[in-house]
Short mmCIF file of C-alpha atoms in Angstrom, two decimals:
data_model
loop_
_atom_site.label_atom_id
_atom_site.label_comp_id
_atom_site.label_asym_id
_atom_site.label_seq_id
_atom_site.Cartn_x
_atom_site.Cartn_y
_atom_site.Cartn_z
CA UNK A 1 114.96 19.52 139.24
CA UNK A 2 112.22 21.20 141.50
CA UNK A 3 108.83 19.62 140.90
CA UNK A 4 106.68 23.35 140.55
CA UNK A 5 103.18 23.48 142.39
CA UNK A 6 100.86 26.18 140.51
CA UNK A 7 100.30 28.54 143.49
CA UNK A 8 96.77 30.07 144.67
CA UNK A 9 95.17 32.04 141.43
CA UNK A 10 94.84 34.82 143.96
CA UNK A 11 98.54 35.51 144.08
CA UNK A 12 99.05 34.92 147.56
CA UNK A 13 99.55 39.05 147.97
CA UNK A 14 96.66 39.62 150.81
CA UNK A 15 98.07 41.25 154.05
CA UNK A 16 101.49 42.69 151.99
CA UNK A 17 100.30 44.75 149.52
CA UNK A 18 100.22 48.36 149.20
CA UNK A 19 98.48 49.72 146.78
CA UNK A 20 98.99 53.49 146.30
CA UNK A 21 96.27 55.56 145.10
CA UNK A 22 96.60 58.38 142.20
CA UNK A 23 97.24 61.06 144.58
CA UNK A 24 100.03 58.76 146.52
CA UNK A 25 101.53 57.97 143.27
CA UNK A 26 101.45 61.83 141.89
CA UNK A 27 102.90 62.36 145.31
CA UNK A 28 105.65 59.72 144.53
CA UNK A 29 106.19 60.66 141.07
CA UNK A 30 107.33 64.79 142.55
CA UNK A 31 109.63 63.20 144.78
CA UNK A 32 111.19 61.12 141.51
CA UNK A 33 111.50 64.19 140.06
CA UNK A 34 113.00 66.40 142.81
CA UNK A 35 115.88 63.48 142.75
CA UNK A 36 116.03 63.46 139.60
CA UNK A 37 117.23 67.26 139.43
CA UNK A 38 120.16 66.00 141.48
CA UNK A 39 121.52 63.62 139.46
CA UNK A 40 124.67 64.63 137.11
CA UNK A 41 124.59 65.69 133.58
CA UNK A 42 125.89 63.33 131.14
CA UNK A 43 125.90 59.99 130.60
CA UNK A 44 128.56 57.91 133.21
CA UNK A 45 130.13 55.50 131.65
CA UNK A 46 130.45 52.65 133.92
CA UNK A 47 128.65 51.46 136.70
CA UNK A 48 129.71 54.00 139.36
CA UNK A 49 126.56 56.34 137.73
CA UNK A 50 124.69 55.90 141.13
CA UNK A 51 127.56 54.80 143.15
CA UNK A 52 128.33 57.96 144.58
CA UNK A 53 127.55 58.28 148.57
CA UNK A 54 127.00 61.76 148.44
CA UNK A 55 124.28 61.56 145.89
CA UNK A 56 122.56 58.52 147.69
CA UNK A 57 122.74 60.29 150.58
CA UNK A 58 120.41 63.51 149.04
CA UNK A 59 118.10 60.26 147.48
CA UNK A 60 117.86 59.47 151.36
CA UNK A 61 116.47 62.56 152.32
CA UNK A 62 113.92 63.15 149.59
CA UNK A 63 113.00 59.66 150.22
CA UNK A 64 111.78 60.93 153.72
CA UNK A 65 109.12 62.51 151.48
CA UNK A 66 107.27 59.91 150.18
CA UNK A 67 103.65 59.13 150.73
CA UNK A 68 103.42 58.22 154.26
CA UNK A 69 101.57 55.05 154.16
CA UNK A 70 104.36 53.53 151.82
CA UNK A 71 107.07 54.70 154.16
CA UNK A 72 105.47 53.52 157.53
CA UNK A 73 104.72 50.13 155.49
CA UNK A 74 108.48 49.73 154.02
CA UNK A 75 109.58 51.10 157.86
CA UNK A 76 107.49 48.09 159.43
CA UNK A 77 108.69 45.95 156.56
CA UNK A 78 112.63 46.40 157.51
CA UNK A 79 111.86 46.12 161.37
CA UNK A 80 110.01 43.34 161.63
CA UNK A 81 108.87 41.55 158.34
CA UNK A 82 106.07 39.78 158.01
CA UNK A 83 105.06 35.49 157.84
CA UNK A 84 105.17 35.77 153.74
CA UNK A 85 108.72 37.17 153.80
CA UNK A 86 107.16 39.92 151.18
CA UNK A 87 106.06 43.52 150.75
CA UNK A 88 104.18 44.38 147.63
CA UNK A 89 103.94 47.94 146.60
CA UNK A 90 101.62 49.14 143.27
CA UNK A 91 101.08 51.63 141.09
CA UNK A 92 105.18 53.12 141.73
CA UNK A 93 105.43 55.80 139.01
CA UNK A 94 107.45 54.69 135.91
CA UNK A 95 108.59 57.10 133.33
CA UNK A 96 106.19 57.75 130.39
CA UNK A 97 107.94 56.55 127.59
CA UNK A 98 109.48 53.22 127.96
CA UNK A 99 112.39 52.25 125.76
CA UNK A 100 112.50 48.71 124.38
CA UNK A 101 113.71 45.89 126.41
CA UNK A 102 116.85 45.91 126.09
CA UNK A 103 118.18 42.94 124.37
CA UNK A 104 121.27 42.16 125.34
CA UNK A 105 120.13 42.40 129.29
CA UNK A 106 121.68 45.99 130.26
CA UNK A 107 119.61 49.67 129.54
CA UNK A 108 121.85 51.66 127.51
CA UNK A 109 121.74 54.69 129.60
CA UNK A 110 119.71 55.60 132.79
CA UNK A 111 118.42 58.48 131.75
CA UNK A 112 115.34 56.93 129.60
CA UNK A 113 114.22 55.45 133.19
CA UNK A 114 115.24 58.34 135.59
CA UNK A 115 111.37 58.16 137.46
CA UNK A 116 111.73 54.00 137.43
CA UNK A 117 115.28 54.42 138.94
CA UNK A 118 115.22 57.13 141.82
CA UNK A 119 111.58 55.69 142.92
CA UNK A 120 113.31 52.55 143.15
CA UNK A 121 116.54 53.84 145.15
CA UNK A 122 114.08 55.78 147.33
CA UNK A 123 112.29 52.88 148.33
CA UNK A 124 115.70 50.96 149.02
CA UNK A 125 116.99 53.80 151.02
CA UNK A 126 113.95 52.74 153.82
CA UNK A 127 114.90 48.97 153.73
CA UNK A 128 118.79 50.40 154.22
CA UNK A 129 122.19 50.75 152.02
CA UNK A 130 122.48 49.66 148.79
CA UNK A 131 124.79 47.15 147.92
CA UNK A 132 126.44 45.66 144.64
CA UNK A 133 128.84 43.11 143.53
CA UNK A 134 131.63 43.57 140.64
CA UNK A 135 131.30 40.24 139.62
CA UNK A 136 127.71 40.66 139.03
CA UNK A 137 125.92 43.14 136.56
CA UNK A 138 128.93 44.61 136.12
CA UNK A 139 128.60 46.40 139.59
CA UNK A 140 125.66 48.61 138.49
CA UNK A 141 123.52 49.27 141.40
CA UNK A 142 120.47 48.66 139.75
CA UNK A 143 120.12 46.03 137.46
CA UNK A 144 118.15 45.10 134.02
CA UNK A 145 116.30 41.45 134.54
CA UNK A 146 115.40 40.38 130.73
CA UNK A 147 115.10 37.02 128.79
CA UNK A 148 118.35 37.15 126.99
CA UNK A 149 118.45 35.31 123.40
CA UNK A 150 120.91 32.22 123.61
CA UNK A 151 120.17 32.25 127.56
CA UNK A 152 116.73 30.37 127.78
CA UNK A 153 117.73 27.21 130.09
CA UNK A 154 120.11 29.24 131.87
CA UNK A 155 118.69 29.32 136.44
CA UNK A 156 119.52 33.13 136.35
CA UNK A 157 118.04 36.05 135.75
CA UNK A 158 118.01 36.13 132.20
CA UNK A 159 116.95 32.86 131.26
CA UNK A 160 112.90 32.18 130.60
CA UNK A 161 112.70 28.42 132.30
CA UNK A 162 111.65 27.73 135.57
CA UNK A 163 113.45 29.69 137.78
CA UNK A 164 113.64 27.28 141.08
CA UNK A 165 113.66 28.59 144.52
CA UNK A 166 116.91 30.35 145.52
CA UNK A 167 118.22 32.85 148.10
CA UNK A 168 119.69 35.76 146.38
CA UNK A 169 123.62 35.16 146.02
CA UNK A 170 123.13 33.09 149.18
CA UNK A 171 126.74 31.56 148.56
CA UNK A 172 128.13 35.28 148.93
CA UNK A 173 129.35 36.53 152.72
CA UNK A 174 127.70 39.73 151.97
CA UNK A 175 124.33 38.53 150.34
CA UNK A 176 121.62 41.42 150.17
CA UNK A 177 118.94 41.23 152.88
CA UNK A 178 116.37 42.74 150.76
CA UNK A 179 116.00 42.07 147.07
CA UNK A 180 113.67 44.59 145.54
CA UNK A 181 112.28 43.86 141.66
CA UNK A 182 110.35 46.62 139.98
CA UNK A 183 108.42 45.60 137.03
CA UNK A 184 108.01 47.79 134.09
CA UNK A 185 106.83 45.65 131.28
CA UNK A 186 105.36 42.48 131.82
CA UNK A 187 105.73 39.68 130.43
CA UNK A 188 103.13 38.95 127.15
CA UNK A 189 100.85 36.31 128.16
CA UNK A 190 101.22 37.05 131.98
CA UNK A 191 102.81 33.87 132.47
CA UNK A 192 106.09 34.67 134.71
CA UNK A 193 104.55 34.49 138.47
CA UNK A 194 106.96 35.59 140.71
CA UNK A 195 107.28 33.14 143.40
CA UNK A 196 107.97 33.13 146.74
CA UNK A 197 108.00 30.61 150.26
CA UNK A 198 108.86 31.59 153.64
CA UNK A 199 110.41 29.70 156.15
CA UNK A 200 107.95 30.74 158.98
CA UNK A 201 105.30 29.50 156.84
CA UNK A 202 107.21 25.91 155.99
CA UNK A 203 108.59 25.62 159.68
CA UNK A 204 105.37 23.51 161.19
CA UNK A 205 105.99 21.14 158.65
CA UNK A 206 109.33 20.24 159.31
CA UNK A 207 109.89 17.36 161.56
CA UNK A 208 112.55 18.29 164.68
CA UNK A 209 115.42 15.79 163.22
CA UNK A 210 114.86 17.47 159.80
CA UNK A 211 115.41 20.98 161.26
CA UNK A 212 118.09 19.91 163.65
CA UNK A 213 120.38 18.20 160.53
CA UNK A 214 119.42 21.87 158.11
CA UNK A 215 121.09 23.76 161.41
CA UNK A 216 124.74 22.10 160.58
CA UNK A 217 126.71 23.30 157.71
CA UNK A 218 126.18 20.21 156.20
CA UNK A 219 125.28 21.95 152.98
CA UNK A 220 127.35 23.86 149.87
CA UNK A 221 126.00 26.19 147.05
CA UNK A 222 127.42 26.66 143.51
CA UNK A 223 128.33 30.36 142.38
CA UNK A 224 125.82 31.16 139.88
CA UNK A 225 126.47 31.39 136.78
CA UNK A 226 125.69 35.07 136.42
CA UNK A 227 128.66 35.60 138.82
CA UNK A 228 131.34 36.66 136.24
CA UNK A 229 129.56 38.27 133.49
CA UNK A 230 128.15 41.81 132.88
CA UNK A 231 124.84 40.57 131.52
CA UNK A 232 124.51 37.35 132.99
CA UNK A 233 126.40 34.84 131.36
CA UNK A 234 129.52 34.02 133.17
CA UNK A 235 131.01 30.76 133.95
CA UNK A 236 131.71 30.49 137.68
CA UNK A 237 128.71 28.03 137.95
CA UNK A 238 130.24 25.94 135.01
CA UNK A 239 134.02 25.95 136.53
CA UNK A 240 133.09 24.53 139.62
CA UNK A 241 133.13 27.18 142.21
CA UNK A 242 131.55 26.59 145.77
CA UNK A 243 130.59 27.88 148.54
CA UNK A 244 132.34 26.67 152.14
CA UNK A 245 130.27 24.85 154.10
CA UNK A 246 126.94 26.46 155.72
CA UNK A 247 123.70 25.80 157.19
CA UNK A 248 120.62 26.24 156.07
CA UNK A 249 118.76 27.75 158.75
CA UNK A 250 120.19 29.30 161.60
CA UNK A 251 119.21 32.05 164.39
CA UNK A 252 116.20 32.06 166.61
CA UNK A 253 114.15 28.19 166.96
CA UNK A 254 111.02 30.03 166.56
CA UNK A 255 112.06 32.76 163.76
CA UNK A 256 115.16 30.78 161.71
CA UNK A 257 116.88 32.29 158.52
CA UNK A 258 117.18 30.76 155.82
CA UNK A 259 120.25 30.34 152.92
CA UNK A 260 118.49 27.64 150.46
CA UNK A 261 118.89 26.77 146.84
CA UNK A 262 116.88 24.28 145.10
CA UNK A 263 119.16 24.52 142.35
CA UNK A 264 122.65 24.89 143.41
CA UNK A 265 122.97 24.20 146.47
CA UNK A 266 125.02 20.75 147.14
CA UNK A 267 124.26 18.48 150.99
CA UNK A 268 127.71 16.90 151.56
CA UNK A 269 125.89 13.51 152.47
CA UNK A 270 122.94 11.47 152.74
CA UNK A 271 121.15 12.76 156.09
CA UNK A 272 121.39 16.46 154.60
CA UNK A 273 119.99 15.45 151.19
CA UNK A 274 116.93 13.71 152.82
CA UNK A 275 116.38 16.76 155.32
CA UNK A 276 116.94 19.07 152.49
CA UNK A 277 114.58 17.14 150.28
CA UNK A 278 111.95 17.27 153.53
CA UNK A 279 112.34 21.10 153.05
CA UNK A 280 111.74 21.52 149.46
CA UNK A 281 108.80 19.53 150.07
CA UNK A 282 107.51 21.99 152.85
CA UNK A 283 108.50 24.80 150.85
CA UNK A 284 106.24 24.00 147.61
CA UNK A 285 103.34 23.22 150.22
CA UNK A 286 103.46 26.80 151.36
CA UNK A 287 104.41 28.28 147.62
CA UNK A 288 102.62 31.70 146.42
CA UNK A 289 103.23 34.05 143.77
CA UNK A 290 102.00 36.97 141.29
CA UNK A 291 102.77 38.15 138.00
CA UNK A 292 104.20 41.57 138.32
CA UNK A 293 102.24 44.15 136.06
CA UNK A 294 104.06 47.23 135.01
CA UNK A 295 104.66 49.45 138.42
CA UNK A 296 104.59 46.68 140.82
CA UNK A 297 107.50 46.84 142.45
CA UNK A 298 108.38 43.18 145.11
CA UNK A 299 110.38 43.92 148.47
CA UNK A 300 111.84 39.84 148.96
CA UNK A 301 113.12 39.36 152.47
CA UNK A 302 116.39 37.54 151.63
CA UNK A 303 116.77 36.25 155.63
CA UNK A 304 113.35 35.06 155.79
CA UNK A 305 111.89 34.08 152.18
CA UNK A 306 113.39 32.03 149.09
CA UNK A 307 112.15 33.56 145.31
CA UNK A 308 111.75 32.01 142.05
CA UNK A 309 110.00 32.54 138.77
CA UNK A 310 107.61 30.44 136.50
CA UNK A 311 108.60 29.62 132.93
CA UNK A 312 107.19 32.35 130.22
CA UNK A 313 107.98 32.72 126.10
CA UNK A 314 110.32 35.78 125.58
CA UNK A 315 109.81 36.79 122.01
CA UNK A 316 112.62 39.10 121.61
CA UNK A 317 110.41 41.83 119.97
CA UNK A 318 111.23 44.77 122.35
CA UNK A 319 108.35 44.43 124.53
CA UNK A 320 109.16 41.38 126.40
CA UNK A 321 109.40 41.18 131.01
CA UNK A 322 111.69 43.54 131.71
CA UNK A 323 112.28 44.16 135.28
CA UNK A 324 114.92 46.42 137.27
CA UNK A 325 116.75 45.12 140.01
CA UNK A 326 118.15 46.60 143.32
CA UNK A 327 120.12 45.11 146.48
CA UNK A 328 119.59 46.59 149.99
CA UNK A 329 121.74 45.51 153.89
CA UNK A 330 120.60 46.52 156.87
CA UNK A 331 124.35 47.49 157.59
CA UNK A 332 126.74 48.10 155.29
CA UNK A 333 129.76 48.15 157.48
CA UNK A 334 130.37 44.72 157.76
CA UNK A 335 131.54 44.54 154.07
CA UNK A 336 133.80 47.60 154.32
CA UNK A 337 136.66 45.27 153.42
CA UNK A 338 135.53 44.46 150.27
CA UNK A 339 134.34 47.63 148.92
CA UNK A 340 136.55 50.74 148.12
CA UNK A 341 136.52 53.60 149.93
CA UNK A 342 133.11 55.48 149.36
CA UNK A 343 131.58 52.38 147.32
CA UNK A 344 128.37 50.09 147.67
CA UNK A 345 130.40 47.94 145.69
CA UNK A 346 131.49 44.05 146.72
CA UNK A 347 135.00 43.37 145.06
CA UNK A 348 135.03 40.32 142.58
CA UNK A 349 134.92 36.99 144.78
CA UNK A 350 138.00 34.83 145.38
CA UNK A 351 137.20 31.61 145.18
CA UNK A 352 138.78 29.00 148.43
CA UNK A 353 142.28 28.29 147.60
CA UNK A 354 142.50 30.86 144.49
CA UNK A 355 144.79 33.50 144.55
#
């Protein structure tokens, strides 16, 4: 188990946040709604309700529209990052009448969050394409984070324990790039931080042995857990399921990326454990976070930054953290294989050796 550092009371946020004033958020908020006149009538039933490329391709272009210092800052963001591996954007409009958290970790229907979910998508469309995965969420594009009754201990998204340190679905050949969490109900004693290291900030501290040894694929990560199950609770984690062999940093000496999990992820002997153990160390040195108020929304450079969560108390009342979820790649193509025609959708994972 990761030992947890209490990061900086200041949230670590300085020099990556944008804070939009009332004007930029009005301005944000028209846009919302000129997508929002696009979208179908009707309830879809499944999880193709946004997974339509013509209609994320007309989110695209009214996206052009937001306020211009949030799209020149998300622009910058997707070109060239920055050393905390995070973009933090406030006051993104949210619609006016919240339903309850949704209990059993999924919103009924979409159209109780329509502003929450097209400002969302339109901030996704200038980090790239949005991507899903069946096995995950049941494929929906974006996705309900929520303590889940029953689900406390679980490390995934709707569990309320210490959420350690973890590349998004790092184990998958098509992991997102960007991770992007908008918050629309905190949680109630503002305990959940939302954590985050990057590896530009750890590098310096790792000796040259230490980085050589995390640059072999010496290192395996077990599926989560949420891999199977449309709210969060499958089993992959529990059956076994790995990833092949990988690295943990690769690319450029002087600007690595990073595939890390503090919790799943396995070194296949004892020179990767002790240079893996070296980088958790390095990691919590250079730890920050914030607690995400309602219309914060977190941009998490999945190449370049590892995430996590502090413990909070869910109280299952139906005003407990409630976040939304959405995937972004810088190229969709690559995955083409997986997806069916005119998807954003991964097919379910086949395990090495399955069927």
């Amino acid at each position: 188990m990761l030992t947890y550092r209490e990061p900086s009371a200041d949230g670590g946020a300085e020099g990556v946040t944008v804070e939009l004033t009332p004007p930029e958020t009005e301005q944000f908020r028209k846009v919302a709604a000129e997508i929002t006149g696009m979208l179908p009538h009707g309830e879809p039933a499944g999880p193709e309700q946004f997974d339509d490329p013509g209609l994320l391709a007309e989110i695209e272009v009214a996206a052009r529209w937001v306020p211009p210092r949030l799209a020149r800052a998300l622009s910058r963001f997707r070109r060239q990052g920055n050393p905390h591996g995070v973009l933090l954007v406030r006051n993104v409009p949210l619609d006016d009448d919240l339903p309850p958290t949704p209990a059993d970790g999924a919103a009924p229907a979409w159209s109780g969050l329509c502003t929450a979910t097209v400002a969302q998508l339109a901030v996704v469309s200038w980090l790239g394409d949005v991507i899903a995965y069946a096995d995950e969420k049941a494929g929906h594009l974006v996705q309900d984070v929520v303590p889940v009754r029953g689900a406390e201990q679980r490390q995934e998204n709707s569990g309320s324990v210490l959420l350690e340190l973890h590349t998004e679905d790092g184990f998958h050949p098509y992991k997102p790039d960007f991770v992007t969490l908008l918050c629309l109900r905190a949680d109630h004693e503002r305990r959940a931080r939302t954590t985050y290291g990057a590896v530009a900030q750890a590098l310096p501290r790792l000796s040259a042995e230490c980085v050589r040894v995390l640059r072999r694929p010496l290192f395996r990560i077990h599926l989560s857990s949420s891999f199977g199950g449309s709210t969060g609770t499958g089993t992959a984690a529990g059956a076994g399921v790995v990833s092949p062999p990988l690295p943990v940093l690769s690319g450029p000496a002087t600007d690595p990326e990073i595939v890390a999990d503090f919790h799943a992820m396995e070194p296949l002997d004892e020179t990767a454990a002790r240079a893996f153990d070296e980088l958790r160390e390095a990691m919590l040195a250079v730890l920050v976070g914030t607690v995400l108020e309602a219309g914060d929304l977190i941009v998490v450079d999945n190449r370049a930054a590892v995430h996590g969560r502090t413990a909070f108390r869910p109280r299952y009342d139906g005003r407990d953290r409630w976040l939304r979820r959405c995937f972004a790649v810088a190229d969709l193509r690559p995955s083409r294989a997986v997806r069916a025609p005119g998807s954003q959708v991964c097919a379910p994972l086949r395990p090495a050796g399955g069927p």
